[in-house]
């Protein structure tokens, strides 16, 4: 399965994402933390890539609690956006500060080719939603100011601002989640992301039944994984993000391969389970590089006193 690449190569990622939102059907994104992971998501057939704050933090050996700076995360998101043709949606945590920080963030991410930014309504510095303990929410009016600031700062009208609702994560209940979604839509959010961490999809389905119908809803079924993307789409979700599955799969796969090599004293037992170097070269874009080399690289160096032909 391959993503739809029928749009013009000059079309921006933001414009491509807008086209996906305008079409019928659910949009599927996969999380990644580097350009290789982004290309794997694209090659698998996902409609876009989620620049996952959790994955990027974990790849640096750090907890996901705003230890990395905006520049750290932007460098990775921009590299991923440049490596694929599908849109890149960036997890921008709590916006790296107040409304002024959010404006600076939007300008930088927009210039890097990001299709959408997602900011969550938690107090900066935030803590990953799946961790116990502190999950403090920003007051509604303050977060609406961040959304308004983000929309004011963008220059490309196609760039989308996704407002992430953490009320269910913080134990505030459905009524507050719905009220926040309504307020964020009024403030200009292009979509809202309702986040939940239970093993049942019912709270998310209830939100979809009761939410404002004219604003697209994004969901992240990390813990309530038994429901399919098509089922979520039928319930009213427009985008489904599999936010950290690539990282988690890689951790298990690498651990098993390394254990086998150490146990056996050689890699023979795992060679059929790991990608051949030819796959690595393909994902690196080596064939395209070789074509460019043949076209443009001039290897002939004239001897002193000779004129190159």
CSV table of C-alpha atoms in Angstrom, one decimal:
chain,number,residue,atom,x,y,z
A,1,UNK,CA,0.0,0.0,0.0
A,2,UNK,CA,1.3,3.4,-0.9
A,3,UNK,CA,0.0,6.9,-0.1
A,4,UNK,CA,-1.7,9.1,-2.7
A,5,UNK,CA,1.0,11.2,-4.3
A,6,UNK,CA,-1.1,12.5,-7.2
A,7,UNK,CA,-0.8,16.1,-6.0
A,8,UNK,CA,1.8,18.3,-7.5
A,9,UNK,CA,5.3,18.0,-6.0
A,10,UNK,CA,5.2,21.7,-5.4
A,11,UNK,CA,2.1,21.5,-3.2
A,12,UNK,CA,3.0,22.2,0.4
A,13,UNK,CA,2.5,19.7,3.1
A,14,UNK,CA,-0.1,22.0,4.7
A,15,UNK,CA,-2.1,22.1,1.4
A,16,UNK,CA,-1.9,18.3,1.1
A,17,UNK,CA,-3.2,17.9,4.7
A,18,UNK,CA,-6.1,20.3,3.9
A,19,UNK,CA,-6.9,18.1,0.9
A,20,UNK,CA,-7.0,15.1,3.1
A,21,UNK,CA,-9.4,16.8,5.6
A,22,UNK,CA,-11.6,17.8,2.7
A,23,UNK,CA,-11.9,14.2,1.4
A,24,UNK,CA,-14.3,11.6,2.9
A,25,UNK,CA,-12.8,9.0,5.1
A,26,UNK,CA,-10.5,8.8,8.1
A,27,UNK,CA,-6.9,10.1,7.9
A,28,UNK,CA,-4.2,7.7,9.4
A,29,UNK,CA,-0.9,9.0,10.8
A,30,UNK,CA,2.0,7.1,12.3
A,31,UNK,CA,4.4,8.5,14.8
A,32,UNK,CA,8.1,8.7,14.1
A,33,UNK,CA,11.2,10.3,15.6
A,34,UNK,CA,13.6,10.6,12.7
A,35,UNK,CA,13.5,10.7,8.8
A,36,UNK,CA,14.0,7.0,8.5
A,37,UNK,CA,11.0,6.3,10.6
A,38,UNK,CA,9.0,8.9,8.6
A,39,UNK,CA,9.9,7.1,5.4
A,40,UNK,CA,8.9,3.8,6.9
A,41,UNK,CA,5.5,5.2,7.8
A,42,UNK,CA,5.1,6.7,4.3
A,43,UNK,CA,6.2,3.4,2.6
A,44,UNK,CA,3.7,1.5,4.7
A,45,UNK,CA,0.9,3.6,3.3
A,46,UNK,CA,0.0,6.0,6.1
A,47,UNK,CA,-1.5,9.3,5.0
A,48,UNK,CA,1.0,11.4,7.1
A,49,UNK,CA,3.5,11.3,9.9
A,50,UNK,CA,3.2,12.5,13.5
A,51,UNK,CA,6.4,14.0,14.9
A,52,UNK,CA,6.0,12.4,18.3
A,53,UNK,CA,7.3,14.2,21.3
A,54,UNK,CA,7.4,11.0,23.2
A,55,UNK,CA,9.4,9.2,20.5
A,56,UNK,CA,11.9,12.0,20.0
A,57,UNK,CA,12.4,12.3,23.8
A,58,UNK,CA,12.9,8.6,24.2
A,59,UNK,CA,15.3,8.5,21.2
A,60,UNK,CA,17.5,10.9,23.2
A,61,UNK,CA,17.2,8.8,26.4
A,62,UNK,CA,15.0,11.5,28.1
A,63,UNK,CA,11.5,11.5,29.6
A,64,UNK,CA,8.8,13.3,27.7
A,65,UNK,CA,8.4,16.3,30.0
A,66,UNK,CA,9.6,19.3,28.1
A,67,UNK,CA,13.3,18.7,28.7
A,68,UNK,CA,14.0,19.1,25.0
A,69,UNK,CA,13.7,22.6,23.6
A,70,UNK,CA,11.6,23.8,20.8
A,71,UNK,CA,14.7,23.9,18.6
A,72,UNK,CA,15.6,20.3,19.5
A,73,UNK,CA,12.1,19.1,18.4
A,74,UNK,CA,11.9,21.4,15.4
A,75,UNK,CA,15.2,20.1,14.0
A,76,UNK,CA,13.8,16.6,14.0
A,77,UNK,CA,10.3,17.6,12.7
A,78,UNK,CA,11.8,19.6,9.9
A,79,UNK,CA,14.1,16.8,8.9
A,80,UNK,CA,11.2,14.4,8.7
A,81,UNK,CA,9.0,16.8,6.8
A,82,UNK,CA,11.8,17.2,4.2
A,83,UNK,CA,12.3,13.4,3.9
A,84,UNK,CA,8.7,12.5,2.9
A,85,UNK,CA,6.0,13.6,0.5
A,86,UNK,CA,3.1,13.0,3.0
A,87,UNK,CA,2.2,15.8,5.4
A,88,UNK,CA,4.0,16.1,8.8
A,89,UNK,CA,1.9,17.0,11.9
A,90,UNK,CA,4.1,18.1,14.8
A,91,UNK,CA,3.5,17.4,18.4
A,92,UNK,CA,4.4,20.8,20.0
A,93,UNK,CA,3.6,19.9,23.6
A,94,UNK,CA,2.2,22.9,25.5
A,95,UNK,CA,3.6,25.4,23.0
A,96,UNK,CA,6.9,25.9,24.8
A,97,UNK,CA,5.6,28.8,26.9
A,98,UNK,CA,2.9,31.4,26.7
A,99,UNK,CA,1.1,32.9,23.6
A,100,UNK,CA,4.2,34.8,22.5
A,101,UNK,CA,6.3,31.6,22.5
A,102,UNK,CA,3.5,29.9,20.5
A,103,UNK,CA,3.7,32.7,17.8
A,104,UNK,CA,7.4,32.2,17.5
A,105,UNK,CA,6.9,28.4,17.3
A,106,UNK,CA,4.3,28.7,14.5
A,107,UNK,CA,6.6,30.9,12.4
A,108,UNK,CA,9.5,28.6,12.8
A,109,UNK,CA,7.5,25.4,12.2
A,110,UNK,CA,5.8,26.9,9.2
A,111,UNK,CA,9.1,27.8,7.5
A,112,UNK,CA,10.3,24.2,8.1
A,113,UNK,CA,7.4,22.8,6.0
A,114,UNK,CA,5.3,21.4,8.8
A,115,UNK,CA,1.7,20.8,7.8
A,116,UNK,CA,0.1,21.2,11.2
A,117,UNK,CA,1.0,22.0,14.8
A,118,UNK,CA,-0.7,20.4,17.8
A,119,UNK,CA,-0.6,22.2,21.1
A,120,UNK,CA,-2.0,20.8,24.3
A,121,UNK,CA,-3.9,22.6,27.1
A,122,UNK,CA,-1.5,21.7,29.9
A,123,UNK,CA,0.7,23.9,32.0
A,124,UNK,CA,4.3,24.4,30.6
A,125,UNK,CA,6.4,22.4,31.3
A,126,UNK,CA,4.0,19.5,30.6
A,127,UNK,CA,4.3,15.8,31.6
A,128,UNK,CA,3.5,13.0,29.3
A,129,UNK,CA,-0.2,12.1,29.4
A,130,UNK,CA,0.4,8.5,30.3
A,131,UNK,CA,2.5,9.2,33.4
A,132,UNK,CA,0.9,9.3,36.9
A,133,UNK,CA,0.9,12.4,38.9
A,134,UNK,CA,0.9,16.1,37.8
A,135,UNK,CA,-1.4,16.8,34.8
A,136,UNK,CA,-2.2,20.4,35.4
A,137,UNK,CA,-4.4,22.2,32.8
A,138,UNK,CA,-4.0,25.7,31.6
A,139,UNK,CA,-7.1,28.0,32.2
A,140,UNK,CA,-9.4,28.0,29.2
A,141,UNK,CA,-9.1,31.7,28.4
A,142,UNK,CA,-5.3,31.5,28.5
A,143,UNK,CA,-5.2,28.5,26.1
A,144,UNK,CA,-7.7,30.3,23.8
A,145,UNK,CA,-5.2,33.1,23.7
A,146,UNK,CA,-2.5,30.6,22.6
A,147,UNK,CA,-4.8,29.4,19.8
A,148,UNK,CA,-5.6,32.9,18.6
A,149,UNK,CA,-1.9,33.8,18.7
A,150,UNK,CA,-1.0,30.7,16.7
A,151,UNK,CA,-3.6,31.6,14.0
A,152,UNK,CA,-2.4,35.2,13.9
A,153,UNK,CA,1.2,34.2,13.4
A,154,UNK,CA,0.8,31.9,10.5
A,155,UNK,CA,1.5,33.2,7.0
A,156,UNK,CA,0.4,30.1,5.0
A,157,UNK,CA,-3.4,29.9,5.3
A,158,UNK,CA,-3.2,26.1,4.9
A,159,UNK,CA,-1.3,25.5,8.1
A,160,UNK,CA,-3.5,23.8,10.6
A,161,UNK,CA,-3.6,24.4,14.3
A,162,UNK,CA,-4.8,21.5,16.3
A,163,UNK,CA,-5.9,22.1,19.9
A,164,UNK,CA,-5.3,19.1,22.1
A,165,UNK,CA,-7.8,18.6,25.0
A,166,UNK,CA,-6.3,17.0,28.1
A,167,UNK,CA,-9.4,17.2,30.4
A,168,UNK,CA,-10.0,13.4,30.4
A,169,UNK,CA,-6.3,12.8,31.1
A,170,UNK,CA,-6.4,15.2,34.1
A,171,UNK,CA,-9.6,13.6,35.4
A,172,UNK,CA,-11.7,16.7,34.8
A,173,UNK,CA,-14.6,14.8,33.2
A,174,UNK,CA,-16.5,14.8,29.9
A,175,UNK,CA,-18.4,18.1,30.4
A,176,UNK,CA,-15.2,20.0,30.8
A,177,UNK,CA,-13.7,18.3,27.8
A,178,UNK,CA,-16.6,19.3,25.7
A,179,UNK,CA,-16.6,22.8,27.0
A,180,UNK,CA,-13.0,23.2,26.2
A,181,UNK,CA,-13.4,21.8,22.8
A,182,UNK,CA,-16.2,24.3,22.1
A,183,UNK,CA,-14.1,27.2,23.4
A,184,UNK,CA,-11.0,26.2,21.3
A,185,UNK,CA,-13.2,25.9,18.2
A,186,UNK,CA,-14.5,29.4,18.8
A,187,UNK,CA,-10.9,30.6,19.3
A,188,UNK,CA,-10.1,29.4,15.8
A,189,UNK,CA,-8.6,25.9,16.1
A,190,UNK,CA,-8.7,24.0,12.8
A,191,UNK,CA,-9.3,20.7,14.7
A,192,UNK,CA,-9.4,19.4,18.2
A,193,UNK,CA,-7.6,16.4,19.6
A,194,UNK,CA,-9.4,14.6,22.4
A,195,UNK,CA,-6.9,12.6,24.4
A,196,UNK,CA,-7.7,9.7,26.8
A,197,UNK,CA,-5.7,6.9,28.5
A,198,UNK,CA,-8.2,4.3,29.5
A,199,UNK,CA,-8.5,0.9,27.8
A,200,UNK,CA,-12.0,1.5,26.7
A,201,UNK,CA,-12.8,3.7,23.7
A,202,UNK,CA,-16.2,4.7,25.2
A,203,UNK,CA,-15.1,8.1,26.6
A,204,UNK,CA,-13.8,9.1,23.2
A,205,UNK,CA,-16.9,7.8,21.5
A,206,UNK,CA,-19.0,9.8,23.9
A,207,UNK,CA,-17.0,12.9,23.1
A,208,UNK,CA,-17.6,12.2,19.4
A,209,UNK,CA,-21.3,11.9,19.9
A,210,UNK,CA,-21.7,15.1,21.9
A,211,UNK,CA,-19.0,17.4,20.4
A,212,UNK,CA,-19.4,20.3,18.1
A,213,UNK,CA,-20.0,18.7,14.7
A,214,UNK,CA,-18.4,21.3,12.4
A,215,UNK,CA,-14.9,21.0,13.9
A,216,UNK,CA,-12.8,17.9,12.9
A,217,UNK,CA,-11.7,15.6,15.8
A,218,UNK,CA,-8.4,13.9,16.1
A,219,UNK,CA,-8.0,10.8,18.3
A,220,UNK,CA,-5.0,8.8,19.5
A,221,UNK,CA,-5.9,5.2,20.4
A,222,UNK,CA,-2.7,4.2,22.2
A,223,UNK,CA,-4.4,2.5,25.1
A,224,UNK,CA,-7.9,1.8,23.7
A,225,UNK,CA,-6.4,-0.1,20.8
A,226,UNK,CA,-9.2,-2.6,20.2
A,227,UNK,CA,-11.3,-0.2,18.2
A,228,UNK,CA,-10.3,0.1,14.5
A,229,UNK,CA,-9.6,3.3,12.6
A,230,UNK,CA,-12.6,2.7,10.4
A,231,UNK,CA,-14.8,2.3,13.5
A,232,UNK,CA,-13.5,5.6,14.9
A,233,UNK,CA,-14.1,7.2,11.6
A,234,UNK,CA,-17.6,6.0,11.5
A,235,UNK,CA,-18.1,7.5,14.9
A,236,UNK,CA,-17.0,10.9,13.7
A,237,UNK,CA,-13.2,11.0,14.1
A,238,UNK,CA,-11.4,12.5,11.1
A,239,UNK,CA,-7.8,11.7,12.0
A,240,UNK,CA,-6.4,8.7,13.9
A,241,UNK,CA,-2.8,8.8,15.1
A,242,UNK,CA,-0.8,5.7,16.0
A,243,UNK,CA,1.6,7.9,17.9
A,244,UNK,CA,4.4,5.7,19.3
A,245,UNK,CA,4.0,2.2,17.8
A,246,UNK,CA,7.1,2.4,15.6
A,247,UNK,CA,9.3,3.2,18.6
A,248,UNK,CA,7.8,0.5,20.7
A,249,UNK,CA,8.1,-2.1,17.9
A,250,UNK,CA,11.8,-1.1,17.4
A,251,UNK,CA,12.6,-1.5,21.1
A,252,UNK,CA,11.4,-5.0,21.2
A,253,UNK,CA,12.9,-6.0,17.8
A,254,UNK,CA,16.3,-4.5,18.5
A,255,UNK,CA,16.4,-6.1,22.0
A,256,UNK,CA,15.6,-9.5,20.6
A,257,UNK,CA,18.2,-9.3,17.9
A,258,UNK,CA,21.0,-8.0,20.2
A,259,UNK,CA,20.1,-10.8,22.8
A,260,UNK,CA,20.4,-13.4,20.1
A,261,UNK,CA,23.7,-12.1,18.8
A,262,UNK,CA,25.2,-12.1,22.3
A,263,UNK,CA,23.8,-15.6,23.1
A,264,UNK,CA,24.8,-17.2,19.8
A,265,UNK,CA,28.1,-15.4,19.3
A,266,UNK,CA,27.1,-14.6,15.7
A,267,UNK,CA,24.2,-13.0,13.8
A,268,UNK,CA,23.3,-16.0,11.6
A,269,UNK,CA,20.1,-16.8,13.6
A,270,UNK,CA,18.6,-13.4,13.0
A,271,UNK,CA,19.7,-12.6,9.5
A,272,UNK,CA,16.4,-13.7,8.0
A,273,UNK,CA,14.5,-11.4,10.5
A,274,UNK,CA,16.4,-8.2,9.9
A,275,UNK,CA,16.3,-5.9,6.9
A,276,UNK,CA,19.0,-6.5,4.2
A,277,UNK,CA,21.4,-3.7,3.5
A,278,UNK,CA,19.6,-3.2,0.1
A,279,UNK,CA,16.5,-2.1,2.0
A,280,UNK,CA,18.6,0.4,4.0
A,281,UNK,CA,20.1,1.8,0.8
A,282,UNK,CA,16.7,2.1,-0.7
A,283,UNK,CA,15.3,4.0,2.3
A,284,UNK,CA,18.4,6.3,2.2
A,285,UNK,CA,17.5,7.3,-1.4
A,286,UNK,CA,20.7,5.8,-2.8
A,287,UNK,CA,19.3,5.1,-6.3
A,288,UNK,CA,18.3,8.7,-6.7
A,289,UNK,CA,21.7,9.9,-5.5
A,290,UNK,CA,23.5,7.6,-8.0
A,291,UNK,CA,21.4,9.1,-10.8
A,292,UNK,CA,22.3,12.6,-9.8
A,293,UNK,CA,26.0,11.5,-9.5
A,294,UNK,CA,26.0,10.3,-13.0
A,295,UNK,CA,24.4,13.5,-14.3
A,296,UNK,CA,26.3,16.1,-12.4
A,297,UNK,CA,29.5,14.9,-10.8
A,298,UNK,CA,32.6,15.5,-13.0
A,299,UNK,CA,35.3,13.1,-11.9
A,300,UNK,CA,37.9,14.0,-14.7
A,301,UNK,CA,40.6,16.1,-13.2
A,302,UNK,CA,42.8,17.7,-15.9
A,303,UNK,CA,46.5,17.2,-15.7
A,304,UNK,CA,48.4,20.4,-15.0
A,305,UNK,CA,48.8,22.4,-18.3
A,306,UNK,CA,45.9,20.5,-20.0
A,307,UNK,CA,42.5,22.0,-20.8
A,308,UNK,CA,39.5,19.8,-19.8
A,309,UNK,CA,37.6,18.5,-22.9
